[in-house]
């Protein structure tokens, strides 16, 4: 009996300590803030705020990298007062995460006119001078941020954009009301709840065994090639979406595919990028580019791709002289796909 009791106690202690791991306690704490408005308001008192203006984050330059300044609630209230603004604007902030010590992080856009804002949007130059920083378009700044800050700002921008676009109920036409954390909006007239969403996108690196297929859209920066990508259609499985996108864009039929990883991507309107490797038959590799979707597409050898990976990132440093093409920067999941192919060019996985 004593042995059984000691064993049971050890098991109980093990599971308790597991439940109190850092990841789980953070997750439970964030869940509480999303569900309890009072708890979230209390967290704001000791939390940190990141500022945006029309969806561009406030950043400060430091050599070859951007730094992400944060402000306490007291500092933010003083700033708003100095600029002649009502502190009611803080109600438009959204919860974007927390530290291991449970310091809650919020994002606030002072350039958007949201439903709770009583005054006009703040002028960008006025704020930049006061804050000694610059509001920089996230797409331009993303690859000069560290991974943690880039992820945090991507989440923040996606949430702020979603709230800006969903201020009214699609059924009643009445204004919706966000909870304090910004994890949902509710229509007061019919109680319909709206939750922030992401659009699933398949991004696929196609190979014939010795080469990989890269393409570019007209909207890409000059010289950049990447993997094929497209939104999933309603009713499609992941495999069906990959097969259709490859057929639509380059006229090839996928024989096998292998899932790689996923990534939240804030552009154009918050997407879940689902990355896959796909293989086509070496005997059926003639590309037929769909010019409605792509500007160009081509096969590239292993050596060509290796050289492209070694080139400096044109986003951050000017290049000397012309070069054939360059690839998405390291933070993008397309870069990961291409690097995986270089290290292991075959696609051994399931048939489609």
Short mmCIF file of C-alpha atoms in Angstrom, two decimals:
data_model
loop_
_atom_site.label_atom_id
_atom_site.label_comp_id
_atom_site.label_asym_id
_atom_site.label_seq_id
_atom_site.Cartn_x
_atom_site.Cartn_y
_atom_site.Cartn_z
CA UNK A 1 0.00 0.00 0.00
CA UNK A 2 2.83 2.37 0.95
CA UNK A 3 4.72 1.59 -2.28
CA UNK A 4 1.56 2.19 -4.34
CA UNK A 5 0.99 5.52 -2.56
CA UNK A 6 4.57 6.69 -3.19
CA UNK A 7 4.35 5.70 -6.86
CA UNK A 8 1.05 7.52 -7.25
CA UNK A 9 2.50 10.63 -5.58
CA UNK A 10 5.49 10.59 -7.91
CA UNK A 11 3.20 10.31 -10.93
CA UNK A 12 1.03 13.13 -9.63
CA UNK A 13 4.09 15.29 -9.00
CA UNK A 14 5.40 14.56 -12.52
CA UNK A 15 2.16 15.55 -14.22
CA UNK A 16 1.77 18.66 -12.05
CA UNK A 17 5.27 19.86 -12.89
CA UNK A 18 4.57 19.15 -16.55
CA UNK A 19 1.37 21.19 -16.45
CA UNK A 20 3.32 24.05 -14.93
CA UNK A 21 5.97 24.12 -17.67
CA UNK A 22 6.74 27.55 -19.14
CA UNK A 23 4.94 26.91 -22.42
CA UNK A 24 1.77 25.63 -20.78
CA UNK A 25 1.57 28.38 -18.17
CA UNK A 26 2.08 31.02 -20.88
CA UNK A 27 -0.59 29.44 -23.04
CA UNK A 28 -3.06 29.22 -20.15
CA UNK A 29 -2.30 32.81 -19.14
CA UNK A 30 -2.93 34.12 -22.67
CA UNK A 31 -6.14 32.09 -22.84
CA UNK A 32 -7.32 33.74 -19.61
CA UNK A 33 -6.57 37.21 -20.98
CA UNK A 34 -8.51 36.46 -24.16
CA UNK A 35 -11.55 35.19 -22.25
CA UNK A 36 -11.61 37.59 -19.27
CA UNK A 37 -11.84 41.32 -20.07
CA UNK A 38 -11.07 42.36 -16.50
CA UNK A 39 -7.94 40.20 -16.39
CA UNK A 40 -6.79 41.68 -19.71
CA UNK A 41 -7.34 45.25 -18.48
CA UNK A 42 -5.31 44.42 -15.40
CA UNK A 43 -2.53 42.99 -17.60
CA UNK A 44 -2.39 46.26 -19.52
CA UNK A 45 -1.35 48.05 -16.35
CA UNK A 46 2.01 46.25 -16.32
CA UNK A 47 2.18 45.31 -20.00
CA UNK A 48 4.18 46.62 -22.94
CA UNK A 49 2.76 48.35 -26.02
CA UNK A 50 4.11 48.34 -29.58
CA UNK A 51 2.99 51.18 -31.82
CA UNK A 52 1.85 51.25 -35.45
CA UNK A 53 0.66 53.93 -37.83
CA UNK A 54 -1.61 52.74 -40.66
CA UNK A 55 -0.27 49.20 -40.13
CA UNK A 56 3.41 50.28 -40.28
CA UNK A 57 5.32 49.49 -37.07
CA UNK A 58 7.39 52.03 -35.17
CA UNK A 59 11.06 51.04 -35.48
CA UNK A 60 14.44 52.48 -34.55
CA UNK A 61 17.55 51.90 -36.67
CA UNK A 62 20.65 50.30 -35.20
CA UNK A 63 23.45 49.66 -37.71
CA UNK A 64 22.15 46.92 -40.05
CA UNK A 65 19.08 46.00 -38.00
CA UNK A 66 15.84 47.53 -36.78
CA UNK A 67 15.00 47.64 -33.08
CA UNK A 68 11.47 47.37 -31.76
CA UNK A 69 10.70 49.96 -29.04
CA UNK A 70 8.04 49.25 -26.44
CA UNK A 71 6.12 51.52 -24.11
CA UNK A 72 4.40 51.08 -20.76
CA UNK A 73 0.77 52.09 -20.26
CA UNK A 74 1.88 55.17 -18.33
CA UNK A 75 4.28 56.20 -21.11
CA UNK A 76 1.58 55.66 -23.72
CA UNK A 77 -0.96 57.74 -21.80
CA UNK A 78 1.59 60.56 -21.46
CA UNK A 79 2.33 60.38 -25.19
CA UNK A 80 -1.35 60.61 -26.13
CA UNK A 81 -1.82 63.53 -23.77
CA UNK A 82 1.17 65.33 -25.24
CA UNK A 83 -0.28 64.91 -28.71
CA UNK A 84 -3.72 66.10 -27.60
CA UNK A 85 -5.34 62.69 -27.93
CA UNK A 86 -7.85 60.86 -25.75
CA UNK A 87 -6.53 57.83 -23.84
CA UNK A 88 -9.68 56.02 -25.02
CA UNK A 89 -7.59 55.08 -28.07
CA UNK A 90 -5.89 52.46 -25.93
CA UNK A 91 -9.13 50.44 -26.15
CA UNK A 92 -8.19 49.69 -29.76
CA UNK A 93 -5.07 47.78 -28.69
CA UNK A 94 -4.82 44.02 -29.28
CA UNK A 95 -3.08 41.32 -27.29
CA UNK A 96 -0.19 39.77 -29.27
CA UNK A 97 1.66 37.62 -26.72
CA UNK A 98 3.48 37.65 -23.41
CA UNK A 99 6.89 37.03 -21.89
CA UNK A 100 7.84 34.01 -19.79
CA UNK A 101 7.32 36.25 -16.76
CA UNK A 102 3.75 36.96 -17.96
CA UNK A 103 4.33 40.52 -19.08
CA UNK A 104 1.52 40.95 -21.61
CA UNK A 105 2.32 42.51 -24.99
CA UNK A 106 -0.13 44.69 -26.91
CA UNK A 107 -0.16 46.44 -30.27
CA UNK A 108 -1.90 49.74 -30.98
CA UNK A 109 -2.33 51.54 -34.29
CA UNK A 110 -2.52 55.32 -33.88
CA UNK A 111 -3.13 55.98 -37.56
CA UNK A 112 -6.36 54.01 -38.04
CA UNK A 113 -9.78 55.44 -37.20
CA UNK A 114 -11.37 52.60 -35.23
CA UNK A 115 -14.83 52.54 -33.72
CA UNK A 116 -13.71 53.47 -30.20
CA UNK A 117 -11.52 56.37 -31.34
CA UNK A 118 -13.14 59.73 -30.68
CA UNK A 119 -10.53 61.87 -32.45
CA UNK A 120 -8.84 61.91 -35.82
CA UNK A 121 -5.83 59.75 -36.58
CA UNK A 122 -2.47 61.07 -35.41
CA UNK A 123 -0.14 62.53 -38.02
CA UNK A 124 2.85 60.35 -38.83
CA UNK A 125 5.64 63.03 -38.89
CA UNK A 126 4.42 64.46 -35.58
CA UNK A 127 4.61 61.08 -33.91
CA UNK A 128 7.95 60.09 -35.43
CA UNK A 129 9.54 63.30 -34.14
CA UNK A 130 8.16 62.72 -30.66
CA UNK A 131 9.10 59.02 -30.53
CA UNK A 132 12.52 59.36 -32.22
CA UNK A 133 11.74 56.52 -34.61
CA UNK A 134 10.16 55.81 -37.99
CA UNK A 135 6.97 54.04 -39.03
CA UNK A 136 8.28 51.67 -41.70
CA UNK A 137 6.23 49.42 -43.99
CA UNK A 138 6.46 45.92 -42.54
CA UNK A 139 7.20 44.25 -45.87
CA UNK A 140 10.33 46.42 -46.21
CA UNK A 141 11.42 46.04 -42.58
CA UNK A 142 10.66 42.35 -42.03
CA UNK A 143 14.02 41.01 -43.18
CA UNK A 144 16.00 43.44 -41.03
CA UNK A 145 14.38 42.27 -37.81
CA UNK A 146 15.35 39.33 -35.64
CA UNK A 147 13.08 36.28 -35.83
CA UNK A 148 11.27 37.00 -32.55
CA UNK A 149 10.46 40.62 -33.41
CA UNK A 150 9.47 39.74 -36.99
CA UNK A 151 7.01 37.12 -35.73
CA UNK A 152 5.58 39.50 -33.12
CA UNK A 153 5.05 42.32 -35.60
CA UNK A 154 3.54 39.95 -38.18
CA UNK A 155 0.97 38.81 -35.63
CA UNK A 156 0.30 42.38 -34.54
CA UNK A 157 -0.21 43.72 -38.06
CA UNK A 158 -2.47 40.82 -39.01
CA UNK A 159 -4.71 41.39 -35.97
CA UNK A 160 -4.81 45.16 -36.41
CA UNK A 161 -5.69 44.80 -40.10
CA UNK A 162 -8.42 42.25 -39.34
CA UNK A 163 -10.07 44.50 -36.75
CA UNK A 164 -9.89 47.48 -39.09
CA UNK A 165 -11.70 45.48 -41.79
CA UNK A 166 -14.34 43.86 -39.55
CA UNK A 167 -15.91 46.75 -37.67
CA UNK A 168 -19.39 45.90 -38.91
CA UNK A 169 -21.51 42.75 -38.83
CA UNK A 170 -21.95 41.11 -42.24
CA UNK A 171 -25.47 39.99 -41.25
CA UNK A 172 -26.98 43.06 -39.54
CA UNK A 173 -24.72 45.83 -40.76
CA UNK A 174 -24.39 47.07 -37.18
CA UNK A 175 -21.05 48.00 -35.58
CA UNK A 176 -19.28 45.07 -33.91
CA UNK A 177 -17.51 45.35 -30.57
CA UNK A 178 -14.10 43.85 -29.82
CA UNK A 179 -13.23 42.25 -26.51
CA UNK A 180 -10.34 43.82 -24.60
CA UNK A 181 -7.76 41.35 -25.93
CA UNK A 182 -8.95 41.67 -29.52
CA UNK A 183 -9.37 37.90 -29.90
CA UNK A 184 -12.93 38.32 -31.22
CA UNK A 185 -15.63 40.79 -32.20
CA UNK A 186 -19.31 40.49 -31.30
CA UNK A 187 -22.38 41.97 -32.94
CA UNK A 188 -24.52 43.37 -30.08
CA UNK A 189 -27.74 43.04 -32.09
CA UNK A 190 -27.58 39.33 -32.95
CA UNK A 191 -24.69 38.05 -30.77
CA UNK A 192 -22.78 36.66 -33.77
CA UNK A 193 -19.10 36.21 -32.82
CA UNK A 194 -16.35 36.88 -35.36
CA UNK A 195 -12.86 35.46 -34.87
CA UNK A 196 -9.65 36.54 -36.68
CA UNK A 197 -8.87 34.19 -39.55
CA UNK A 198 -6.00 33.26 -41.87
CA UNK A 199 -6.27 32.17 -45.49
CA UNK A 200 -4.54 28.82 -46.24
CA UNK A 201 -1.94 29.04 -49.00
CA UNK A 202 0.07 26.18 -50.49
CA UNK A 203 3.66 27.04 -51.43
CA UNK A 204 5.32 24.30 -53.45
CA UNK A 205 8.84 23.67 -54.68
CA UNK A 206 8.64 21.42 -57.73
CA UNK A 207 11.55 19.15 -58.71
CA UNK A 208 12.26 16.67 -61.49
CA UNK A 209 14.98 14.96 -59.46
CA UNK A 210 17.96 17.02 -60.59
CA UNK A 211 16.47 20.49 -61.01
CA UNK A 212 13.92 22.64 -59.18
CA UNK A 213 11.33 24.94 -60.70
CA UNK A 214 11.29 28.59 -59.63
CA UNK A 215 8.96 31.34 -60.82
CA UNK A 216 8.29 35.04 -60.41
CA UNK A 217 5.25 37.29 -60.41
CA UNK A 218 5.31 40.81 -61.82
CA UNK A 219 4.84 42.16 -58.28
CA UNK A 220 8.13 40.55 -57.08
CA UNK A 221 11.23 42.70 -56.58
CA UNK A 222 13.41 42.74 -59.69
CA UNK A 223 15.37 39.52 -60.15
CA UNK A 224 13.63 37.52 -57.41
CA UNK A 225 12.40 33.97 -58.08
CA UNK A 226 10.54 31.77 -55.61
CA UNK A 227 8.47 28.61 -55.22
CA UNK A 228 4.95 28.37 -56.65
CA UNK A 229 2.20 29.58 -54.31
CA UNK A 230 -1.57 29.93 -54.36
CA UNK A 231 -4.63 30.06 -52.13
CA UNK A 232 -6.52 26.86 -51.35
CA UNK A 233 -10.00 26.68 -52.86
CA UNK A 234 -13.01 25.83 -50.73
CA UNK A 235 -13.49 22.07 -50.56
CA UNK A 236 -9.89 21.21 -51.46
CA UNK A 237 -7.50 19.05 -49.51
CA UNK A 238 -3.87 20.11 -49.21
CA UNK A 239 -2.85 17.54 -51.83
CA UNK A 240 -5.53 18.70 -54.26
CA UNK A 241 -4.53 22.34 -53.84
CA UNK A 242 -0.86 21.57 -54.59
CA UNK A 243 -1.71 19.53 -57.64
CA UNK A 244 -4.12 22.16 -59.02
CA UNK A 245 -1.78 25.13 -58.43
CA UNK A 246 1.13 23.43 -60.21
CA UNK A 247 -1.10 22.45 -63.13
CA UNK A 248 -2.64 25.94 -63.36
CA UNK A 249 0.55 27.94 -63.14
CA UNK A 250 3.13 25.89 -65.08
CA UNK A 251 1.18 23.08 -66.80
CA UNK A 252 2.88 20.20 -64.96
CA UNK A 253 1.33 17.21 -63.20
CA UNK A 254 2.55 16.37 -59.71
CA UNK A 255 3.33 12.69 -59.02
CA UNK A 256 4.48 12.86 -55.37
CA UNK A 257 4.53 15.44 -52.63
CA UNK A 258 5.97 15.84 -49.16
CA UNK A 259 4.86 18.28 -46.46
CA UNK A 260 7.68 20.44 -45.08
CA UNK A 261 6.44 23.09 -42.62
CA UNK A 262 4.02 25.98 -42.16
CA UNK A 263 4.38 29.69 -41.44
CA UNK A 264 2.10 32.61 -40.72
CA UNK A 265 2.63 35.30 -43.34
CA UNK A 266 1.04 38.75 -42.87
CA UNK A 267 0.81 39.56 -46.58
CA UNK A 268 -1.42 40.32 -48.34
CA UNK A 269 -4.09 39.81 -45.67
CA UNK A 270 -2.73 37.21 -43.24
CA UNK A 271 -2.05 33.80 -44.74
CA UNK A 272 -1.08 30.40 -43.40
CA UNK A 273 1.71 29.25 -45.72
CA UNK A 274 1.75 25.44 -46.05
CA UNK A 275 5.05 24.43 -47.57
CA UNK A 276 5.51 21.26 -49.64
CA UNK A 277 8.01 19.60 -51.94
CA UNK A 278 6.55 18.11 -55.11
CA UNK A 279 8.01 15.83 -57.77
CA UNK A 280 7.13 15.53 -61.45
CA UNK A 281 8.19 12.87 -63.93
CA UNK A 282 11.61 13.58 -65.53
CA UNK A 283 10.01 12.85 -68.90
CA UNK A 284 7.26 15.48 -68.49
CA UNK A 285 9.02 18.72 -67.63
CA UNK A 286 8.00 21.12 -70.40
CA UNK A 287 6.80 24.31 -68.69
CA UNK A 288 3.71 26.10 -69.98
CA UNK A 289 3.59 29.38 -68.08
CA UNK A 290 0.16 30.80 -67.23
CA UNK A 291 0.81 34.48 -67.90
CA UNK A 292 -2.27 35.47 -65.93
CA UNK A 293 -0.55 34.12 -62.83
CA UNK A 294 3.19 34.38 -63.50
CA UNK A 295 5.66 36.59 -65.30
CA UNK A 296 8.18 33.79 -65.80
CA UNK A 297 9.13 30.28 -64.66
CA UNK A 298 12.17 28.11 -65.32
CA UNK A 299 14.13 25.05 -64.22
CA UNK A 300 17.31 25.71 -62.24
CA UNK A 301 20.17 23.31 -61.61
CA UNK A 302 21.46 22.37 -58.17
CA UNK A 303 24.62 24.46 -58.70
CA UNK A 304 22.64 27.51 -59.82
CA UNK A 305 20.46 27.40 -56.72
CA UNK A 306 23.47 26.90 -54.44
CA UNK A 307 25.08 30.02 -55.91
CA UNK A 308 21.85 32.00 -55.49
CA UNK A 309 21.65 31.02 -51.81
CA UNK A 310 25.15 32.38 -51.29
CA UNK A 311 24.37 35.79 -52.74
CA UNK A 312 23.81 38.71 -50.41
CA UNK A 313 20.22 39.71 -49.72
CA UNK A 314 19.34 42.64 -52.05
CA UNK A 315 16.83 43.82 -49.43
CA UNK A 316 19.61 44.80 -47.05
CA UNK A 317 22.73 45.44 -49.14
CA UNK A 318 23.22 46.87 -52.64
CA UNK A 319 24.69 44.41 -55.10
CA UNK A 320 27.69 45.19 -57.29
CA UNK A 321 26.99 44.35 -60.89
CA UNK A 322 24.18 42.29 -62.43
CA UNK A 323 23.38 38.71 -61.46
CA UNK A 324 20.91 36.16 -62.89
CA UNK A 325 18.44 35.86 -60.02
CA UNK A 326 18.09 35.90 -56.24
CA UNK A 327 15.92 34.05 -53.75
CA UNK A 328 13.56 35.03 -50.92
CA UNK A 329 15.38 36.01 -47.69
CA UNK A 330 15.97 33.54 -44.88
CA UNK A 331 12.89 34.51 -42.86
CA UNK A 332 10.53 33.41 -45.66
CA UNK A 333 9.41 29.78 -45.72
CA UNK A 334 10.21 29.68 -49.47
CA UNK A 335 13.88 30.08 -48.53
CA UNK A 336 13.58 27.07 -46.20
CA UNK A 337 12.01 24.96 -48.95
CA UNK A 338 14.77 25.82 -51.39
CA UNK A 339 17.50 25.17 -48.84
CA UNK A 340 15.97 21.77 -48.00
CA UNK A 341 15.97 20.83 -51.69
CA UNK A 342 19.64 21.82 -52.04
CA UNK A 343 20.51 19.54 -49.12
CA UNK A 344 18.28 16.69 -50.37
CA UNK A 345 17.13 17.15 -53.98
CA UNK A 346 14.76 14.15 -54.17
CA UNK A 347 11.11 14.00 -53.04
CA UNK A 348 10.61 10.44 -51.70
CA UNK A 349 7.15 10.84 -50.24
CA UNK A 350 3.57 9.90 -51.01
CA UNK A 351 1.98 9.76 -54.46
CA UNK A 352 -0.83 12.24 -55.15
#
